[in-house]
Coordinates of C-alpha atoms in Angstrom, one line a residue:
Chain Z
X1 CA 0.1 0.3 -0.2
X2 CA 1.2 3.9 -0.6
X3 CA 2.5 5.3 2.1
X4 CA 0.2 8.5 1.9
X5 CA 0.3 12.4 4.0
X6 CA -3.3 12.6 5.2
X7 CA -3.9 16.4 6.0
X8 CA -6.5 16.2 9.4
X9 CA -5.3 20.6 8.0
X10 CA -4.0 21.9 5.8
X11 CA -2.5 24.7 6.9
X12 CA -2.8 28.6 6.1
X13 CA -0.6 27.7 1.5
X14 CA 0.8 24.4 1.7
X15 CA 2.2 23.6 -1.5
X16 CA 4.6 20.9 -3.2
X17 CA 7.5 23.1 -4.4
X18 CA 10.9 21.6 -6.1
X19 CA 13.8 24.0 -7.1
X20 CA 11.5 25.2 -10.2
X21 CA 10.6 24.2 -14.1
X22 CA 12.8 25.4 -16.0
X23 CA 12.8 25.1 -20.2
X24 CA 9.5 26.2 -20.5
X25 CA 9.5 30.3 -19.9
X26 CA 9.7 30.2 -24.1
X27 CA 6.5 29.0 -23.8
X28 CA 4.9 31.3 -21.1
X29 CA 5.1 28.2 -18.4
X30 CA 6.2 30.5 -15.1
X31 CA 9.5 28.8 -13.4
X32 CA 7.7 28.8 -10.0
X33 CA 10.0 26.6 -6.8
X34 CA 10.8 27.7 -3.7
X35 CA 11.1 30.7 -2.4
X36 CA 14.4 29.7 0.1
X37 CA 15.6 26.9 -2.0
X38 CA 18.4 26.5 0.9
X39 CA 16.0 25.0 3.0
X40 CA 14.0 22.7 1.2
X41 CA 17.7 20.9 -0.4
X42 CA 19.3 20.9 3.0
X43 CA 15.9 19.2 4.0
X44 CA 16.4 16.7 1.4
X45 CA 19.6 15.7 2.1
X46 CA 18.4 15.1 5.2
X47 CA 16.0 12.0 4.4
X48 CA 18.2 11.0 1.5
X49 CA 16.8 12.9 -1.0
X50 CA 17.9 14.4 -4.4
X51 CA 18.7 18.6 -3.7
X52 CA 16.3 18.5 -6.0
X53 CA 13.1 16.5 -5.1
X54 CA 10.1 18.0 -4.6
X55 CA 9.0 19.0 -0.6
X56 CA 6.3 21.3 1.1
X57 CA 6.5 24.6 1.1
X58 CA 4.2 26.1 4.6
X59 CA 3.8 29.0 5.0
X60 CA 2.8 31.1 7.9
X61 CA 0.8 28.6 9.9
X62 CA 2.2 25.1 9.3
X63 CA -0.6 21.8 8.7
X64 CA -1.1 19.0 10.3
X65 CA -0.6 15.3 8.7
X66 CA -0.7 12.1 9.2
X67 CA 1.1 9.3 8.2
X68 CA -1.0 6.7 6.6
X69 CA 0.1 3.2 5.0
X70 CA 2.9 3.1 6.3
X71 CA 6.6 5.1 7.6
X72 CA 7.4 7.8 7.0
X73 CA 10.6 9.4 7.3
X74 CA 10.6 13.5 7.5
X75 CA 12.9 16.7 7.9
X76 CA 11.6 20.3 8.8
X77 CA 14.4 23.0 7.4
X78 CA 14.1 27.1 7.7
X79 CA 11.9 27.7 10.8
X80 CA 12.5 26.8 14.9
X81 CA 9.3 26.6 15.0
X82 CA 9.1 22.8 16.6
X83 CA 8.1 19.3 15.3
X84 CA 5.5 17.9 16.7
X85 CA 4.2 14.5 17.1
X86 CA 0.4 14.7 18.4
X87 CA -0.6 11.3 18.4
X88 CA -0.7 9.1 19.1
X89 CA 2.2 10.0 21.6
X90 CA 2.2 14.1 22.3
X91 CA 6.3 14.3 21.6
X92 CA 8.4 16.9 20.8
X93 CA 10.5 16.1 17.6
X94 CA 14.5 17.6 17.7
X95 CA 15.0 20.2 15.0
X96 CA 17.6 19.9 12.6
X97 CA 18.0 16.2 11.9
X98 CA 15.2 13.5 9.8
X99 CA 13.0 11.5 12.1
X100 CA 11.0 8.9 11.3
X101 CA 7.2 8.5 11.8
X102 CA 5.0 5.6 12.1
X103 CA 2.8 4.3 10.4
X104 CA -0.9 6.1 12.0
X105 CA 1.0 8.3 13.7
X106 CA -0.9 12.6 13.5
X107 CA 2.8 15.6 14.1
X108 CA 2.5 18.6 12.9
X109 CA 4.0 21.9 12.0
X110 CA 3.1 24.8 14.6
X111 CA 3.0 28.3 13.8
X112 CA 6.2 30.3 11.9
X113 CA 6.9 33.8 13.2
X114 CA 10.7 33.7 12.1
X115 CA 10.2 33.0 8.4
X116 CA 7.3 33.4 5.5
X117 CA 8.1 29.9 5.2
X118 CA 10.1 26.5 6.1
X119 CA 10.4 22.8 4.5
X120 CA 8.9 19.4 5.1
X121 CA 11.0 17.3 3.3
X122 CA 9.6 13.3 3.2
X123 CA 12.6 9.9 2.1
X124 CA 11.4 9.0 -1.3
X125 CA 9.7 12.0 -2.2
X126 CA 6.2 12.3 -3.9
X127 CA 4.2 9.8 -6.2
X128 CA 3.1 12.9 -8.6
X129 CA 3.3 14.5 -11.7
X130 CA 5.7 16.7 -13.2
X131 CA 3.9 18.4 -16.4
X132 CA 7.2 21.4 -18.0
X133 CA 10.0 18.2 -15.4
X134 CA 8.9 19.8 -12.3
X135 CA 6.7 19.0 -8.9
X136 CA 6.3 22.3 -8.8
X137 CA 2.5 23.6 -7.6
X138 CA 1.3 26.9 -9.7
X139 CA -2.0 27.4 -8.6
X140 CA -3.2 30.1 -11.2
X141 CA -2.6 27.4 -13.9
X142 CA -3.3 24.5 -11.9
X143 CA 0.3 22.8 -12.4
X144 CA 2.1 20.9 -11.0
X145 CA 2.2 19.9 -7.2
X146 CA -1.6 18.1 -5.9
X147 CA -4.3 19.1 -8.6
X148 CA -2.3 22.5 -9.2
X149 CA -3.4 23.8 -5.8
X150 CA -2.4 24.5 -2.4
X151 CA -3.7 22.1 -0.1
X152 CA -7.2 21.7 1.7
X153 CA -8.1 20.1 4.9
X154 CA -8.2 16.7 3.8
X155 CA -6.2 15.7 1.1
X156 CA -4.5 12.9 0.7
X157 CA -1.0 13.5 -1.5
X158 CA 0.8 9.4 -2.0
X159 CA 4.4 9.3 -0.7
X160 CA 6.6 7.1 -3.6
X161 CA 7.9 5.5 -0.1
X162 CA 10.6 4.4 -1.6
X163 CA 12.6 4.8 1.9
X164 CA 13.7 3.5 4.6
X165 CA 15.5 0.2 4.9
X166 CA 17.2 1.4 8.4
X167 CA 19.2 3.7 6.7
X168 CA 20.1 6.7 10.0
X169 CA 19.1 9.2 11.0
X170 CA 21.0 12.8 9.5
X171 CA 21.5 15.7 11.6
X172 CA 23.0 18.8 10.5
X173 CA 24.0 22.1 12.9
X174 CA 23.0 24.5 10.4
X175 CA 24.6 28.0 10.0
X176 CA 22.2 30.3 9.7
X177 CA 25.1 33.2 7.7
X178 CA 24.5 31.3 5.2
X179 CA 20.9 33.4 4.0
X180 CA 23.3 36.8 4.5
X181 CA 22.2 40.0 6.0
X182 CA 22.3 43.6 5.9
X183 CA 20.7 45.2 2.5
X184 CA 19.7 43.4 -0.1
X185 CA 22.2 43.4 -2.7
X186 CA 20.9 45.0 -6.6
X187 CA 22.5 44.7 -10.1
X188 CA 21.1 48.3 -11.5
X189 CA 18.5 47.2 -15.5
X190 CA 17.7 45.9 -17.7
X191 CA 15.6 49.0 -17.6
X192 CA 17.4 51.6 -15.1
X193 CA 17.4 54.2 -17.9
X194 CA 13.9 55.0 -17.4
X195 CA 14.7 55.9 -14.1
X196 CA 15.7 59.7 -12.9
X197 CA 18.7 60.0 -10.5
X198 CA 16.6 60.6 -8.1
X199 CA 14.6 57.8 -8.1
X200 CA 18.1 56.0 -7.8
X201 CA 18.8 57.6 -4.5
X202 CA 15.5 57.4 -2.9
X203 CA 15.7 54.1 -4.1
X204 CA 18.9 53.0 -2.7
X205 CA 18.8 55.4 -0.2
X206 CA 14.9 54.3 2.0
X207 CA 13.8 51.4 4.5
X208 CA 10.7 50.1 2.3
X209 CA 8.3 48.1 3.6
X210 CA 6.8 44.3 2.1
X211 CA 3.6 45.0 2.0
X212 CA 0.2 43.0 3.1
X213 CA -1.1 42.9 -0.4
X214 CA 2.7 40.3 -1.1
X215 CA 2.8 36.7 -2.3
X216 CA 4.6 33.8 -4.2
X217 CA 4.3 36.7 -7.3
X218 CA 6.1 38.9 -5.2
X219 CA 6.9 41.5 -2.7
X220 CA 4.8 45.0 -2.6
X221 CA 7.1 47.2 -1.4
X222 CA 5.9 50.0 0.7
X223 CA 8.2 53.6 0.6
X224 CA 8.7 56.3 -1.0
X225 CA 7.6 56.0 -4.6
X226 CA 10.1 55.8 -8.0
X227 CA 10.3 59.1 -10.5
X228 CA 10.0 58.0 -13.9
X229 CA 11.0 59.7 -17.0
X230 CA 10.1 57.9 -19.9
X231 CA 7.0 56.7 -18.4
X232 CA 6.1 53.2 -17.2
X233 CA 5.3 50.9 -20.6
X234 CA 7.8 49.1 -22.6
X235 CA 7.3 46.6 -25.4
X236 CA 7.2 43.5 -23.1
X237 CA 10.8 41.8 -21.9
X238 CA 11.5 38.7 -19.7
X239 CA 12.3 38.2 -16.2
X240 CA 14.2 37.1 -14.1
X241 CA 13.1 35.6 -10.1
X242 CA 14.6 38.6 -8.1
X243 CA 13.0 42.1 -11.0
X244 CA 11.9 44.4 -9.4
X245 CA 8.9 46.2 -11.6
X246 CA 7.6 49.5 -11.1
X247 CA 4.5 49.7 -12.2
X248 CA 2.7 53.4 -12.1
X249 CA 2.8 53.5 -8.5
X250 CA 6.1 54.6 -9.1
X251 CA 6.2 51.3 -5.8
X252 CA 8.9 48.8 -6.9
X253 CA 7.3 44.9 -6.9
X254 CA 10.3 42.1 -6.6
X255 CA 8.9 39.9 -8.2
X256 CA 9.6 35.6 -6.7
X257 CA 9.0 32.7 -8.3
X258 CA 5.6 32.9 -8.9
X259 CA 6.3 35.8 -11.7
X260 CA 5.1 35.7 -14.9
X261 CA 7.4 34.8 -17.4
X262 CA 7.7 38.4 -19.7
X263 CA 6.7 41.5 -18.7
X264 CA 5.3 45.0 -19.6
X265 CA 7.1 47.2 -16.4
X266 CA 10.5 48.7 -16.4
X267 CA 12.4 46.8 -14.0
X268 CA 15.3 49.5 -12.1
X269 CA 17.3 46.8 -10.9
X270 CA 17.7 42.7 -9.8
X271 CA 18.0 41.2 -6.6
X272 CA 21.4 39.4 -6.9
X273 CA 21.3 35.7 -6.9
X274 CA 22.6 36.1 -3.0
X275 CA 20.2 37.3 -1.7
X276 CA 17.0 35.6 -2.8
X277 CA 16.1 32.3 -1.0
X278 CA 16.4 35.0 2.5
X279 CA 13.9 37.1 0.2
X280 CA 11.4 34.1 -0.3
X281 CA 11.5 34.5 4.0
X282 CA 10.6 38.0 4.2
X283 CA 7.7 38.8 5.5
X284 CA 4.9 41.4 5.3
X285 CA 6.1 43.8 7.5
X286 CA 9.4 43.6 7.7
X287 CA 11.4 46.5 6.4
X288 CA 14.1 46.2 3.8
X289 CA 17.2 48.7 2.1
X290 CA 18.7 48.0 -1.9
X291 CA 22.4 48.4 -2.5
X292 CA 23.7 47.8 -5.8
X293 CA 26.8 45.9 -6.7
X294 CA 28.1 45.7 -10.3
X295 CA 27.2 41.8 -11.9
X296 CA 30.5 40.1 -11.5
X297 CA 31.0 40.9 -8.0
X298 CA 26.6 39.7 -7.1
X299 CA 27.7 36.4 -9.2
X300 CA 30.9 35.5 -7.0
X301 CA 28.8 36.0 -3.9
X302 CA 27.3 33.4 -5.1
X303 CA 29.6 31.5 -6.0
X304 CA 30.6 32.0 -2.6
X305 CA 27.7 31.3 -1.1
X306 CA 27.1 28.1 -3.0
X307 CA 30.4 26.5 -1.2
X308 CA 29.4 27.4 1.9
X309 CA 26.3 25.4 1.2
X310 CA 28.1 22.8 0.3
X311 CA 30.2 22.4 3.0
X312 CA 27.4 22.1 5.4
X313 CA 25.9 19.9 3.4
X314 CA 29.0 17.4 3.4
X315 CA 28.7 18.5 7.4
X316 CA 25.3 17.0 7.5
X317 CA 26.2 13.5 10.0
X318 CA 24.7 10.9 10.7
X319 CA 23.2 10.5 13.9
X320 CA 23.7 7.2 16.1
X321 CA 20.7 5.3 16.7
X322 CA 18.5 7.1 19.9
X323 CA 19.6 9.9 19.8
X324 CA 16.4 11.4 19.1
X325 CA 15.4 10.0 22.3
X326 CA 18.9 11.9 24.1
X327 CA 17.6 15.0 22.6
X328 CA 14.3 15.1 23.4
X329 CA 15.6 14.0 27.2
X330 CA 17.6 17.6 26.6
X331 CA 15.0 19.4 25.1
X332 CA 12.2 18.2 27.7
X333 CA 14.3 19.7 30.3
X334 CA 14.6 22.7 28.5
X335 CA 18.9 22.9 28.9
X336 CA 18.6 23.6 25.0
X337 CA 16.5 25.4 22.3
X338 CA 17.2 24.0 19.2
X339 CA 20.1 23.0 16.8
X340 CA 20.0 26.3 15.2
X341 CA 21.7 28.9 15.9
X342 CA 22.4 32.5 14.3
Chain X
X1 CA 20.5 55.7 4.9
X2 CA 23.8 56.9 3.0
X3 CA 22.8 57.9 -0.9
X4 CA 27.0 57.3 -1.2
X5 CA 25.6 53.3 -2.4
X6 CA 25.3 55.5 -5.6
X7 CA 28.8 54.8 -6.7
X8 CA 30.6 56.3 -10.2
X9 CA 30.6 53.0 -11.4
X10 CA 26.5 52.9 -11.6
X11 CA 26.6 56.6 -13.5
X12 CA 29.2 54.8 -15.9
X13 CA 25.9 52.9 -16.2
X14 CA 23.0 55.4 -16.4
X15 CA 24.4 58.3 -18.0
X16 CA 25.4 57.4 -21.9
X17 CA 21.9 56.2 -21.3
X18 CA 20.2 59.1 -20.2
X19 CA 22.1 61.5 -22.7
X20 CA 22.0 59.8 -26.0
X21 CA 18.5 60.3 -27.1
X22 CA 17.4 58.0 -29.6
X23 CA 18.2 58.4 -32.7
X24 CA 16.4 56.5 -35.3
X25 CA 19.6 57.9 -37.6
X26 CA 21.7 55.2 -36.4
X27 CA 22.5 52.1 -38.4
X28 CA 21.1 49.4 -36.2
X29 CA 23.7 47.4 -36.8
X30 CA 25.7 49.7 -34.7
X31 CA 23.6 50.0 -31.8
X32 CA 23.0 46.4 -31.3
X33 CA 23.5 43.9 -30.3
X34 CA 22.4 45.4 -26.3
X35 CA 23.7 44.1 -23.5
X36 CA 21.4 44.4 -20.5
X37 CA 21.6 42.9 -16.8
X38 CA 19.0 41.0 -15.4
X39 CA 20.3 40.1 -12.4
X40 CA 23.7 37.8 -12.0
X41 CA 21.5 35.5 -13.7
X42 CA 19.2 36.3 -16.9
X43 CA 21.4 39.0 -19.6
X44 CA 19.0 41.2 -22.1
X45 CA 20.5 41.1 -25.1
X46 CA 18.3 43.2 -27.3
X47 CA 18.4 43.6 -30.7
X48 CA 16.1 46.7 -32.1
X49 CA 14.3 49.1 -31.2
X50 CA 11.0 49.4 -33.0
X51 CA 8.4 46.4 -32.5
X52 CA 7.9 45.5 -35.9
X53 CA 8.3 41.9 -37.5
X54 CA 11.7 42.6 -38.8
X55 CA 13.7 42.8 -35.2
X56 CA 11.6 40.1 -33.9
X57 CA 12.6 38.0 -37.5
X58 CA 16.2 38.7 -35.6
X59 CA 15.4 37.9 -32.3
X60 CA 13.8 33.8 -33.4
X61 CA 16.9 33.3 -35.0
X62 CA 19.3 34.3 -32.8
X63 CA 17.7 32.7 -29.6
X64 CA 17.3 28.9 -32.2
X65 CA 20.9 30.0 -32.5
X66 CA 21.8 30.6 -28.9
X67 CA 19.5 27.4 -27.8
X68 CA 21.1 24.5 -30.8
X69 CA 25.1 25.9 -29.4
X70 CA 24.5 24.7 -26.4
X71 CA 26.4 27.1 -24.6
X72 CA 27.7 25.7 -20.8
X73 CA 25.5 27.7 -17.9
X74 CA 22.2 28.9 -20.6
X75 CA 19.1 27.5 -19.1
X76 CA 16.8 28.8 -21.3
X77 CA 16.2 31.8 -23.3
X78 CA 13.1 33.7 -22.7
X79 CA 11.8 35.5 -26.5
X80 CA 10.4 38.6 -26.5
X81 CA 9.4 41.7 -28.9
X82 CA 12.6 44.1 -29.0
X83 CA 14.9 41.5 -27.5
X84 CA 15.7 38.1 -25.7
X85 CA 15.9 36.6 -22.1
X86 CA 19.3 34.4 -21.7
X87 CA 18.7 32.6 -18.3
X88 CA 21.9 31.7 -17.0
X89 CA 23.5 30.5 -13.6
X90 CA 26.2 31.9 -12.3
X91 CA 27.9 28.9 -10.9
X92 CA 28.3 27.4 -14.5
X93 CA 29.0 30.6 -16.4
X94 CA 29.3 34.5 -16.5
X95 CA 27.4 36.9 -17.8
X96 CA 30.7 38.4 -19.5
X97 CA 31.6 34.9 -21.0
X98 CA 27.8 35.1 -22.2
X99 CA 28.6 38.5 -24.0
X100 CA 31.3 37.0 -25.9
X101 CA 29.3 34.9 -26.9
X102 CA 26.6 35.8 -27.8
X103 CA 29.0 38.8 -29.7
X104 CA 29.9 35.9 -32.1
X105 CA 26.6 34.8 -33.2
X106 CA 24.6 37.7 -33.3
X107 CA 27.3 38.8 -36.2
X108 CA 27.6 35.4 -37.6
X109 CA 23.9 36.0 -38.1
X110 CA 24.0 39.3 -39.6
X111 CA 23.7 38.6 -43.2
X112 CA 20.5 37.4 -43.1
X113 CA 18.8 35.6 -39.4
X114 CA 18.0 32.2 -40.3
X115 CA 14.9 30.9 -41.0
X116 CA 13.2 29.5 -37.9
X117 CA 10.9 26.0 -37.5
X118 CA 7.6 28.1 -38.2
X119 CA 3.7 26.2 -39.0
X120 CA 0.6 27.7 -39.7
X121 CA -2.6 27.6 -38.1
X122 CA -5.7 28.4 -39.0
X123 CA -7.8 29.3 -35.8
X124 CA -11.8 30.0 -35.7
X125 CA -12.9 32.4 -34.2
X126 CA -17.0 32.8 -33.3
X127 CA -16.7 36.9 -33.7
X128 CA -20.7 37.8 -33.8
X129 CA -21.9 37.0 -30.0
X130 CA -21.9 39.8 -27.9
X131 CA -21.2 37.4 -25.3
X132 CA -18.1 36.8 -26.7
X133 CA -16.6 39.9 -28.5
X134 CA -18.1 42.8 -25.9
X135 CA -16.2 45.4 -26.8
X136 CA -16.5 45.0 -30.6
X137 CA -18.7 47.0 -31.1
X138 CA -16.4 50.4 -29.1
X139 CA -12.7 49.1 -31.2
X140 CA -14.9 49.6 -34.2
X141 CA -15.9 53.9 -32.8
X142 CA -13.5 54.2 -32.3
X143 CA -11.7 53.2 -35.7
X144 CA -14.0 54.9 -37.5
X145 CA -15.8 51.5 -38.6
X146 CA -18.2 48.6 -39.3
X147 CA -18.0 45.9 -36.7
X148 CA -17.3 43.4 -40.2
X149 CA -14.9 45.9 -40.7
X150 CA -12.8 45.0 -38.2
X151 CA -13.7 41.4 -38.5
X152 CA -12.8 41.7 -42.2
X153 CA -9.7 43.2 -40.9
X154 CA -8.8 40.5 -38.8
X155 CA -9.6 38.1 -40.5
X156 CA -7.2 39.8 -43.5
X157 CA -3.9 39.1 -42.6
X158 CA -1.0 36.2 -41.7
X159 CA -0.4 37.3 -38.3
X160 CA 3.1 36.3 -36.0
X161 CA 3.5 34.6 -32.5
X162 CA 5.9 37.3 -31.7
X163 CA 6.0 35.4 -28.1
X164 CA 4.5 34.6 -25.5
X165 CA 3.8 35.4 -21.6
X166 CA 1.9 36.8 -19.1
X167 CA 0.0 32.7 -19.0
X168 CA 0.6 30.4 -19.7
X169 CA 1.1 29.2 -23.1
X170 CA -0.8 33.1 -24.1
X171 CA 0.6 33.9 -27.3
X172 CA 0.9 37.8 -29.0
X173 CA 0.1 38.4 -32.2
X174 CA 0.9 40.3 -34.5
X175 CA 0.5 43.1 -36.5
X176 CA -3.0 43.7 -36.9
X177 CA -3.8 46.9 -40.1
X178 CA -3.1 50.5 -38.4
X179 CA -6.5 51.4 -38.0
X180 CA -7.0 49.0 -35.9
X181 CA -4.1 49.7 -33.5
X182 CA -6.4 50.6 -30.8
X183 CA -4.4 52.3 -26.7
X184 CA -5.1 49.3 -24.5
X185 CA -7.5 50.5 -21.4
X186 CA -6.6 53.6 -18.7
X187 CA -8.5 50.7 -16.8
X188 CA -8.3 46.9 -16.9
X189 CA -11.2 44.7 -15.9
X190 CA -11.8 41.2 -14.7
X191 CA -12.6 38.0 -15.0
X192 CA -11.8 38.0 -19.0
X193 CA -13.1 34.1 -20.0
X194 CA -10.6 32.2 -21.4
X195 CA -10.7 31.7 -25.3
X196 CA -11.0 35.9 -25.6
X197 CA -8.7 37.0 -28.5
X198 CA -8.4 40.3 -27.3
X199 CA -6.8 43.9 -29.8
X200 CA -4.8 46.1 -28.5
X201 CA -1.9 48.3 -30.4
X202 CA -2.3 46.1 -33.1
X203 CA -1.2 43.9 -31.4
X204 CA -3.7 40.3 -31.1
X205 CA -3.5 37.6 -27.9
X206 CA -5.9 34.5 -27.5
X207 CA -6.4 34.0 -23.5
X208 CA -5.5 30.6 -21.8
X209 CA -6.8 30.7 -19.0
X210 CA -9.3 33.4 -17.4
X211 CA -7.3 36.5 -15.9
X212 CA -7.6 40.4 -15.6
X213 CA -6.9 42.8 -19.1
X214 CA -6.1 46.2 -20.1
X215 CA -7.1 45.1 -23.9
X216 CA -10.3 45.0 -25.6
X217 CA -12.4 41.8 -26.0
X218 CA -13.8 41.5 -29.7
X219 CA -14.2 37.7 -30.4
X220 CA -14.0 34.0 -28.5
X221 CA -12.2 30.5 -29.7
X222 CA -13.0 27.5 -28.6
X223 CA -9.4 26.3 -29.7
X224 CA -8.2 26.5 -26.2
X225 CA -4.2 27.6 -26.3
X226 CA -2.9 26.4 -23.4
X227 CA -4.3 22.8 -22.1
X228 CA -2.7 21.2 -19.5
X229 CA -3.5 18.3 -19.5
X230 CA -2.8 17.4 -23.0
X231 CA 0.0 16.0 -25.0
X232 CA 0.7 18.8 -26.5
X233 CA -0.4 21.2 -23.7
X234 CA 0.8 24.5 -25.4
X235 CA 0.0 25.3 -28.5
X236 CA 1.2 28.3 -30.7
X237 CA 5.2 28.1 -29.7
X238 CA 7.2 31.8 -31.1
X239 CA 7.9 32.1 -35.1
X240 CA 4.5 30.2 -35.2
X241 CA 2.0 32.0 -38.3
X242 CA -1.2 32.2 -37.5
X243 CA -4.6 33.1 -39.7
X244 CA -8.0 33.6 -37.9
X245 CA -11.1 32.5 -39.6
X246 CA -15.0 33.7 -38.8
X247 CA -17.3 31.1 -37.4
X248 CA -20.6 31.1 -36.4
X249 CA -21.3 30.7 -33.0
X250 CA -22.9 27.0 -34.3
X251 CA -20.0 26.5 -35.5
X252 CA -17.8 27.4 -33.2
X253 CA -20.5 25.7 -30.7
X254 CA -19.6 22.2 -32.4
X255 CA -15.6 23.0 -32.5
X256 CA -16.5 23.1 -28.3
X257 CA -18.4 19.9 -28.4
X258 CA -15.4 17.9 -29.8
X259 CA -13.3 18.9 -28.3
X260 CA -14.6 18.2 -25.2
X261 CA -15.6 15.1 -26.6
X262 CA -11.9 14.0 -26.9
X263 CA -12.0 14.3 -31.6
X264 CA -9.8 16.2 -33.0
X265 CA -10.6 19.4 -34.4
X266 CA -9.2 19.0 -38.4
X267 CA -8.0 21.9 -40.1
X268 CA -5.9 24.1 -37.3
X269 CA -3.0 23.5 -39.0
X270 CA -2.8 25.2 -42.5
X271 CA 0.3 23.2 -43.6
X272 CA -0.3 19.7 -41.9

């Protein structure tokens, strides 16, 4: 029998995401994919998957899931919110490592307050189709994921069921500096010539707040307006994840994973790819500022980040049997608050 | 927040572009290809500054050349009206390498754009139903024409797929006769159904899914341009040629019924 995840509560905007649907943007198919790919990659390695496998992206409020039809190995990365088993016996699971849940166990991830998103990976991944080569969910076109939509209460999502044997659990001591901090770095262009120098100084010299209307398609920024010099319509051209478009309102929108493939508003700058995972994690109400860098610097920063991600992944350790029980005792007596450090 | 972040190298990027007005007299060859950074994962390659078939042909043929060259680190290439966007990974290449390679490829095409693999289509469109074509009267009166003239104009031309975008499989077709080049709406409307045929700025789009629009709805086709469950989910590709054929409500309905029953609809391809 296939192992399923039975969603007793779906959470706020839980969706299946992998690292994105690349190769079909010329047909108008958006890439979608995880807002924070670093966390998804690490969660996948913890459960023994390829880094690029699909996991569940949880947003703000996690789901309550029962494992049905067999065992499931799971890892949660991207939040300090815990993984908690509710039935048959309540227990808190240690963060930063894989754990194996028994048939029938009900677990949940509670409120995620330190990020806009986090990831649950399952050993073997999902038994779901991969339209255009990806399992990522794109709800506006009902593409990918589970029935092309965010999960709902009562959904039963099949796991591929490849796992287990007696493979050991794995754990990681996560270095949060991987995501970077400070101002969000941007590369000017491609339509920087549509803005006055004044607009540039405003953009780089101001704080912006992430608006409540933000979603997986983009972050709407609230703050000083940016002045166009040549209107705000361009012949539509291709856009990247991280493109910062400025429509007629003058308020920038940073385009994220569910962005359209092309657009007709001028783009003042693009977020350096090194800062996209951090940006994907930011929550409405958070404040951002921007710093301009050139392309070569952006490329170098990204390569350095990738080396550090690899080092983190290589440092993933096999845990001795019984480690979970020990950690739970420690957590129970509140001696440690988890293995995530900043 | 100090404004000194606005470094001198940025001024280098800005000033020439701000101070040089678009000059129609400049030889195209000296201005293009023009490279612009779309961050460190995208390179925008501009090949002209007028939206027309000639620029589009250069865009599509350079795209084909880049894809068949198989440049390391290139993820995919997205064509648009005046430019193409080369998505790349900085883990396998750099923008400076790509600029060098793509400039060479563009130079090698200067003798004349290579023909790209294009297909020809004839798509049925029902214009005569007010529910399908709520803006036909408005477009006609804007143009000082009768609705039947608008329809005659629309079916008289063979249009080219400039690009796809906005929604999965959504084609941008052009060009319509100049007298139909109505500007976009001031205020977008919502809930435009899939299959709607819309025009503005001398272009035509066909909606794959329900979406808002700033364009004018002048007809509806029963042929889905995006059908995710199909083996070929996206009907049209950049460069394809499309002619519209006016059908009555009965024929529209008949084709829609046939598609619903899983039957094929003959005659969509002009040269099979």
